CSV table of C-alpha atoms and ligand atoms in Angstrom, one decimal:
chain,number,residue,atom,x,y,z
A,862,MET,CA,11.3,-7.9,23.3
A,863,THR,CA,13.0,-9.6,21.9
A,864,TYR,CA,13.6,-12.1,19.4
A,865,GLU,CA,16.0,-15.2,19.3
A,866,ASN,CA,15.7,-15.7,15.5
A,867,LEU,CA,15.2,-11.8,14.0
A,868,ARG,CA,17.1,-8.8,14.5
A,869,LEU,CA,15.3,-5.3,14.7
A,870,SER,CA,17.1,-2.4,14.0
A,871,VAL,CA,15.9,1.2,13.3
A,872,THR,CA,18.0,3.5,11.6
A,873,ASP,CA,17.4,6.8,9.6
A,874,GLY,CA,13.6,6.1,9.0
A,875,ILE,CA,14.4,2.6,8.0
A,876,GLY,CA,13.0,0.1,10.2
A,877,THR,CA,15.1,-3.4,9.2
A,878,LEU,CA,13.9,-7.4,9.6
A,879,THR,CA,16.6,-9.8,9.7
A,880,ILE,CA,15.8,-13.4,9.5
A,881,HIS,CA,18.6,-14.5,11.9
A,882,ARG,CA,19.0,-19.0,11.4
A,883,PRO,CA,21.6,-19.0,9.3
A,884,ASP,CA,22.7,-22.8,9.7
A,885,LYS,CA,18.7,-23.4,8.6
A,886,LEU,CA,19.8,-21.3,6.2
A,887,ASN,CA,16.0,-19.2,8.0
A,888,ALA,CA,13.9,-21.2,7.9
A,889,LEU,CA,11.3,-20.8,8.7
A,890,ASN,CA,9.4,-22.2,11.6
A,891,SER,CA,6.2,-21.8,14.2
A,892,ALA,CA,8.8,-19.3,16.3
A,893,THR,CA,10.4,-17.6,13.3
A,894,ILE,CA,6.1,-17.3,12.7
A,895,ASP,CA,5.6,-15.8,16.2
A,896,GLU,CA,8.7,-13.8,16.1
A,897,LEU,CA,7.8,-12.4,12.7
A,898,ASP,CA,4.4,-11.6,13.8
A,899,ARG,CA,4.8,-9.6,16.7
A,900,ALA,CA,8.3,-7.9,14.0
A,901,ILE,CA,5.8,-6.1,11.9
A,902,VAL,CA,3.5,-5.1,14.7
A,903,ALA,CA,5.9,-3.2,16.5
A,904,MET,CA,7.4,-2.2,13.9
A,905,GLY,CA,4.5,-0.2,12.1
A,906,SER,CA,3.1,0.9,15.3
A,907,ASP,CA,7.0,2.7,15.4
A,908,PRO,CA,6.5,6.3,15.0
A,909,GLN,CA,10.3,6.4,13.8
A,910,VAL,CA,9.9,4.0,11.2
A,911,ALA,CA,8.8,5.3,7.9
A,912,GLY,CA,9.7,2.4,6.1
A,913,ILE,CA,10.4,-1.7,6.6
A,914,ILE,CA,13.3,-3.5,5.0
A,915,VAL,CA,12.7,-7.7,5.4
A,916,THR,CA,16.0,-9.3,3.8
A,917,GLY,CA,18.3,-12.7,5.6
A,918,ALA,CA,20.9,-13.6,7.4
A,919,GLY,CA,23.7,-15.5,6.2
A,920,ARG,CA,23.6,-16.8,1.9
A,921,ALA,CA,20.1,-17.3,2.2
A,922,PHE,CA,16.7,-14.8,2.8
A,923,VAL,CA,14.6,-17.5,3.5
A,924,ALA,CA,15.3,-21.7,3.0
A,925,GLY,CA,11.3,-22.2,2.8
A,926,ALA,CA,8.5,-23.6,5.9
A,927,ASP,CA,11.2,-25.4,8.6
A,928,ILE,CA,11.0,-29.3,7.3
A,929,ALA,CA,11.7,-30.9,10.5
A,930,GLU,CA,8.0,-29.2,11.7
A,931,LEU,CA,6.2,-29.8,8.0
A,932,ALA,CA,8.1,-34.1,8.9
A,933,ALA,CA,5.7,-33.7,11.6
A,934,LEU,CA,2.2,-31.9,10.7
A,935,ASP,CA,-1.4,-34.2,11.6
A,936,THR,CA,-4.4,-32.4,9.7
A,937,GLY,CA,-5.2,-30.5,11.8
A,938,GLY,CA,-1.7,-28.9,13.0
A,939,ALA,CA,-1.1,-28.7,9.3
A,940,ARG,CA,-4.7,-26.4,8.6
A,941,GLU,CA,-3.4,-24.4,11.7
A,942,LEU,CA,-0.4,-24.2,10.1
A,943,SER,CA,-1.4,-22.5,7.1
A,944,ARG,CA,-3.9,-20.4,8.0
A,945,ARG,CA,-1.6,-19.0,10.2
A,946,GLY,CA,1.7,-18.3,7.8
A,947,GLN,CA,-1.8,-16.4,5.4
A,948,GLU,CA,-2.0,-14.4,9.3
A,949,VAL,CA,1.0,-13.4,9.5
A,950,PHE,CA,1.6,-12.9,6.0
A,951,SER,CA,-1.1,-11.0,5.8
A,952,ARG,CA,-0.2,-8.6,7.7
A,953,PHE,CA,2.9,-7.8,5.8
A,954,GLU,CA,0.8,-7.1,2.5
A,955,SER,CA,-1.7,-4.6,5.1
A,956,SER,CA,1.1,-3.2,6.2
A,957,HIS,CA,0.4,1.0,5.2
A,958,LYS,CA,3.7,1.6,5.4
A,959,PRO,CA,6.4,0.4,3.1
A,960,VAL,CA,7.9,-3.1,3.0
A,961,ILE,CA,10.5,-3.9,0.7
A,962,ALA,CA,12.0,-8.1,0.4
A,963,ALA,CA,15.9,-7.1,0.6
A,964,ILE,CA,16.3,-11.2,-0.9
A,965,ASN,CA,19.7,-11.8,-0.3
A,966,GLY,CA,19.9,-15.9,-0.6
A,967,PHE,CA,17.0,-18.4,-1.9
A,968,ALA,CA,13.5,-17.2,-2.2
A,969,LEU,CA,12.3,-20.5,-1.4
A,970,GLY,CA,9.0,-22.2,-0.4
A,971,GLY,CA,7.2,-19.6,3.3
A,972,GLY,CA,10.4,-17.6,1.6
A,973,CYS,CA,9.9,-17.0,-2.2
A,974,GLU,CA,6.1,-16.7,-0.4
A,975,LEU,CA,7.0,-14.5,2.3
A,976,ALA,CA,9.0,-12.1,-0.1
A,977,MET,CA,5.5,-12.4,-2.2
A,978,ALA,CA,3.4,-10.9,1.4
A,979,CYS,CA,5.7,-7.1,0.6
A,980,HIS,CA,5.1,-4.6,-1.3
A,981,ILE,CA,8.1,-4.3,-2.8
A,982,ARG,CA,11.1,-7.1,-3.8
A,983,ILE,CA,14.7,-5.8,-4.8
A,984,ALA,CA,16.6,-9.4,-5.6
A,985,ALA,CA,20.9,-10.2,-5.3
A,986,ASP,CA,22.2,-10.9,-8.3
A,987,THR,CA,23.0,-14.2,-6.2
A,988,ALA,CA,19.8,-15.1,-5.1
A,989,LYS,CA,17.2,-18.1,-6.5
A,990,PHE,CA,13.5,-18.2,-5.8
A,991,GLY,CA,11.1,-21.5,-6.0
A,992,GLN,CA,7.8,-23.2,-4.5
A,993,PRO,CA,10.0,-26.4,-4.1
A,994,GLU,CA,6.3,-27.8,-2.1
A,995,VAL,CA,5.8,-30.1,-4.5
A,996,LYS,CA,9.0,-32.1,-4.6
A,997,LEU,CA,8.1,-33.1,-0.8
A,998,GLY,CA,3.6,-33.4,-1.8
A,999,LEU,CA,2.3,-30.4,-1.1
A,1000,ILE,CA,1.5,-26.8,-2.3
A,1001,PRO,CA,2.9,-23.7,-0.7
A,1002,GLY,CA,0.3,-22.9,2.4
A,1003,TYR,CA,1.1,-19.1,2.7
A,1004,GLY,CA,-0.7,-17.6,0.5
A,1005,GLY,CA,1.9,-18.4,-2.7
A,1006,THR,CA,-0.7,-19.6,-5.0
A,1007,GLN,CA,-2.6,-16.9,-4.9
A,1008,ARG,CA,0.3,-14.4,-4.6
A,1009,LEU,CA,2.0,-15.7,-7.2
A,1010,THR,CA,0.6,-16.2,-9.8
A,1011,ARG,CA,-1.2,-12.4,-9.7
A,1012,LEU,CA,2.5,-11.9,-10.0
A,1013,VAL,CA,4.0,-13.1,-12.6
A,1014,GLY,CA,-0.1,-14.6,-14.3
A,1015,PRO,CA,-1.1,-18.0,-14.7
A,1016,GLY,CA,1.3,-20.3,-17.3
A,1017,HIS,CA,4.4,-18.7,-15.4
A,1018,ALA,CA,3.1,-19.7,-12.1
A,1019,ALA,CA,2.1,-22.9,-12.7
A,1020,GLU,CA,5.3,-23.6,-14.5
A,1021,LEU,CA,6.4,-23.2,-10.8
A,1022,LEU,CA,4.0,-24.5,-9.5
A,1023,LEU,CA,4.4,-27.8,-11.2
A,1024,THR,CA,7.6,-28.7,-11.1
A,1025,GLY,CA,9.0,-27.3,-8.2
A,1026,GLU,CA,12.0,-25.5,-10.3
A,1027,ILE,CA,14.5,-23.7,-8.6
A,1028,ILE,CA,14.8,-19.8,-11.6
A,1029,ASP,CA,17.7,-17.6,-10.4
A,1030,ALA,CA,17.0,-13.9,-9.6
A,1031,HIS,CA,17.6,-12.6,-14.4
A,1032,GLU,CA,14.8,-14.8,-15.2
A,1033,ALA,CA,12.7,-14.2,-11.3
A,1034,ALA,CA,12.5,-10.0,-12.5
A,1035,ARG,CA,11.7,-11.2,-16.7
A,1036,ILE,CA,8.4,-12.9,-15.6
A,1037,GLY,CA,7.4,-10.5,-13.2
A,1038,LEU,CA,8.6,-12.2,-9.2
A,1039,VAL,CA,11.2,-9.2,-8.3
A,1040,ASN,CA,11.0,-5.8,-9.6
A,1041,ARG,CA,14.4,-5.3,-10.3
A,1042,VAL,CA,17.9,-7.4,-9.1
A,1043,VAL,CA,21.8,-5.7,-8.4
A,1044,PRO,CA,24.9,-6.2,-7.6
A,1045,ALA,CA,24.6,-8.5,-4.2
A,1046,ALA,CA,27.2,-6.0,-2.4
A,1047,ASP,CA,24.6,-3.1,-3.5
A,1048,LEU,CA,21.7,-4.8,-2.5
A,1049,MET,CA,21.1,-3.4,1.2
A,1050,SER,CA,22.0,0.2,-0.2
A,1051,THR,CA,20.0,0.2,-2.9
A,1052,ALA,CA,16.5,-0.8,-0.5
A,1053,GLU,CA,17.8,1.9,1.6
A,1054,ALA,CA,18.1,4.4,-0.8
A,1055,LEU,CA,14.3,3.0,-2.0
A,1056,VAL,CA,13.0,4.0,1.8
A,1057,ARG,CA,14.6,7.0,1.7
A,1058,GLN,CA,12.5,8.0,-1.6
A,1059,MET,CA,9.7,7.1,0.2
A,1060,SER,CA,9.8,8.1,3.2
A,1061,ALA,CA,10.4,11.9,2.0
A,1062,ASN,CA,6.3,11.4,0.1
A,1063,ALA,CA,3.4,11.7,2.9
A,1064,PRO,CA,3.0,8.5,5.0
A,1065,LEU,CA,-1.0,9.0,4.3
A,1066,ALA,CA,-1.6,9.0,1.3
A,1067,GLN,CA,1.1,6.1,0.6
A,1068,ALA,CA,-1.4,3.5,3.3
A,1069,ARG,CA,-4.3,4.8,1.1
A,1070,ILE,CA,-1.9,4.1,-2.0
A,1071,LEU,CA,-1.0,0.2,-0.4
A,1072,ASP,CA,-4.5,-0.1,0.7
A,1073,ALA,CA,-5.8,0.2,-3.1
A,1074,ILE,CA,-3.2,-1.7,-4.2
A,1075,ARG,CA,-4.2,-4.6,-1.8
A,1076,ARG,CA,-8.1,-4.3,-2.5
A,1077,ALA,CA,-7.3,-4.6,-6.2
A,1078,ALA,CA,-5.1,-7.1,-6.3
A,1079,ASP,CA,-8.0,-8.4,-3.3
A,1080,ALA,CA,-10.6,-8.1,-5.1
A,1081,PRO,CA,-12.2,-11.5,-6.1
A,1082,SER,CA,-12.9,-11.4,-10.2
A,1083,SER,CA,-17.1,-11.9,-9.7
A,1084,ALA,CA,-16.7,-8.7,-8.5
A,1085,LEU,CA,-14.5,-7.3,-10.9
A,1086,TYR,CA,-17.5,-8.5,-13.2
A,1087,ASP,CA,-19.1,-7.2,-11.6
A,1088,LEU,CA,-18.0,-4.0,-11.4
A,1089,GLU,CA,-17.0,-3.7,-15.0
A,1090,ALA,CA,-20.6,-5.2,-15.8
A,1091,SER,CA,-22.0,-1.5,-14.2
A,1092,GLY,CA,-20.0,0.7,-15.5
A,1093,PHE,CA,-21.2,-0.3,-18.8
A,1094,THR,CA,-24.4,-0.3,-17.8
A,1095,ILE,CA,-23.7,3.3,-16.9
A,1096,LEU,CA,-22.2,4.5,-20.3
A,1097,ALA,CA,-23.6,3.0,-22.2
A,1098,GLY,CA,-27.2,5.0,-20.9
A,1099,THR,CA,-25.5,8.1,-21.2
A,1100,GLU,CA,-25.7,10.9,-24.5
A,1101,ASP,CA,-21.9,10.6,-25.3
A,1102,ALA,CA,-22.2,7.1,-25.7
A,1103,ARG,CA,-25.5,7.3,-28.2
A,1104,GLU,CA,-24.3,10.2,-29.7
A,1105,GLY,CA,-20.7,8.4,-29.7
A,1106,THR,CA,-22.6,5.0,-31.5
A,1107,ALA,CA,-25.0,6.3,-33.3
A,1108,ALA,CA,-22.0,8.8,-35.2
A,1109,PHE,CA,-20.5,5.1,-35.9
A,1110,LEU,CA,-23.5,3.3,-37.7
A,1111,GLU,CA,-23.9,6.8,-39.8
A,1112,LYS,CA,-21.1,6.4,-41.2
A,1113,ARG,CA,-20.5,2.8,-41.7
A,1114,ALA,CA,-23.9,1.7,-41.9
A,1115,PRO,CA,-23.9,0.3,-46.0
A,1116,ARG,CA,-20.8,-2.1,-44.9
A,1117,PHE,CA,-22.5,-3.3,-42.0
A,1118,THR,CA,-26.6,-3.3,-42.9
A,1119,GLY,CA,-25.6,-4.1,-46.2
A,1120,ARG,CA,-27.5,-0.9,-47.9
B,1457,LIG,N1,13.9,-26.8,7.1
B,1457,LIG,C1,14.5,-27.0,8.1
B,1457,LIG,N2,16.1,-27.3,7.2
B,1457,LIG,C2,16.7,-26.7,6.6
B,1457,LIG,C3,15.7,-25.9,5.4
B,1457,LIG,C4,14.5,-26.6,5.3
B,1457,LIG,N3,13.1,-25.8,4.5
B,1457,LIG,N4,16.5,-25.8,4.3
B,1457,LIG,C5,17.8,-26.3,4.0
B,1457,LIG,N5,17.6,-26.0,5.8
B,1457,LIG,C6,18.7,-26.9,6.5
B,1457,LIG,C7,19.5,-28.2,6.1
B,1457,LIG,O1,18.9,-29.3,7.2
B,1457,LIG,C8,21.0,-27.7,7.2
B,1457,LIG,O2,21.0,-27.7,8.1
B,1457,LIG,P1,22.0,-29.4,8.9
B,1457,LIG,O3,23.3,-28.8,8.8
B,1457,LIG,O4,21.7,-28.4,10.3
B,1457,LIG,O5,21.5,-30.0,8.2
B,1457,LIG,C9,21.3,-26.7,6.8
B,1457,LIG,O6,20.2,-25.9,6.5
B,1457,LIG,C10,21.6,-25.9,5.5
B,1457,LIG,O7,20.8,-26.8,4.6
B,1457,LIG,P2,22.0,-27.4,3.6
B,1457,LIG,O8,21.0,-28.8,2.4
B,1457,LIG,O9,22.7,-28.1,3.5
B,1457,LIG,O10,22.6,-26.9,2.4
B,1457,LIG,P3,22.9,-27.2,0.8
B,1457,LIG,O11,23.2,-25.3,0.4
B,1457,LIG,O12,23.1,-28.3,0.1
B,1457,LIG,O13,21.0,-26.6,0.0
B,1457,LIG,C11,19.3,-25.9,-0.5
B,1457,LIG,C12,20.8,-25.9,-0.3
B,1457,LIG,C13,18.7,-24.8,-0.1
B,1457,LIG,C14,18.7,-26.3,-1.9
B,1457,LIG,C15,18.7,-27.1,0.4
B,1457,LIG,O14,18.8,-26.7,1.7
B,1457,LIG,C16,17.1,-27.4,-0.2
B,1457,LIG,O15,16.9,-27.3,-0.3
B,1457,LIG,N6,16.7,-26.9,1.4
B,1457,LIG,C17,14.8,-27.5,0.6
B,1457,LIG,C18,14.5,-26.2,0.7
B,1457,LIG,C19,12.6,-26.4,0.4
B,1457,LIG,O16,12.1,-27.4,-0.7
B,1457,LIG,N7,12.3,-25.6,1.0
B,1457,LIG,C20,10.9,-25.9,0.6
B,1457,LIG,C21,9.6,-26.2,1.9
B,1457,LIG,S1,8.2,-25.9,1.8
């Protein structure tokens, strides 16, 4: 399989997928999105690959969706572009092999969204993060509003999304956007060591763990409330709960009832 904007390699069980459009800071045009789709499917089904590292060539991880393409979109094209990006990034998230983003530089817009679709994020101390779409009169279209909110919580998500501010790697770690920050020179060796550590463990267990994590993050809050209410209902009817509440009231009844 040939790729114009990606470089793929497999060494010692580690699949490395490098986005390679350095003269455009690896901006994601439609061709690159299509190649990312093919690459994640190929790495996922390659028995030689135990874990996948995603990184960028040059001084950027990915500086966002390709603004030249965005400028030419009509309404129909915009929906199609957004749905296609969401679909492809979801394939990274639903990979049954661990996917680690090794963020070497700018991770802006679609770049930050791609990093968030990976399971783990390691940032070089030179990396920069942001969702600057609002400055273009847009919003993130590749799952960023949802994944950012889940990762850093609604307060930090609102601040980043509404200001379009760019933050450094240490701030990204502080708010939970990345797992850890390492010196730029150690970025790839750190990510590779992590894949090796994981690949010593059972692949089927890893696949189940990743599936469970994804489902937890995907569950709509109404379903979680249902789950919580069902659990509460079942437990409230048990002997343990009846005895526990009775024992509490027995000791404290005078204070609670005024007796
Ligand atoms: N889409 C298309 N091209 C992009 C791009 C993007 N998202 N980001 C950078 N590029 C291109 C630039 O147009 C330039 O190409 P050129 O030399 O052919 O003109 C090249 O990459 C280098 O970028 P440049 O802006 O000259 O580098 P810089 O160091 O001055 O600034 C950034 C770096 C990341 C701050 C700046 O490129 C930027 O703001 N990019 C857009 C980020 C963004 O808004 N992303 C979200 C899009 S929804």
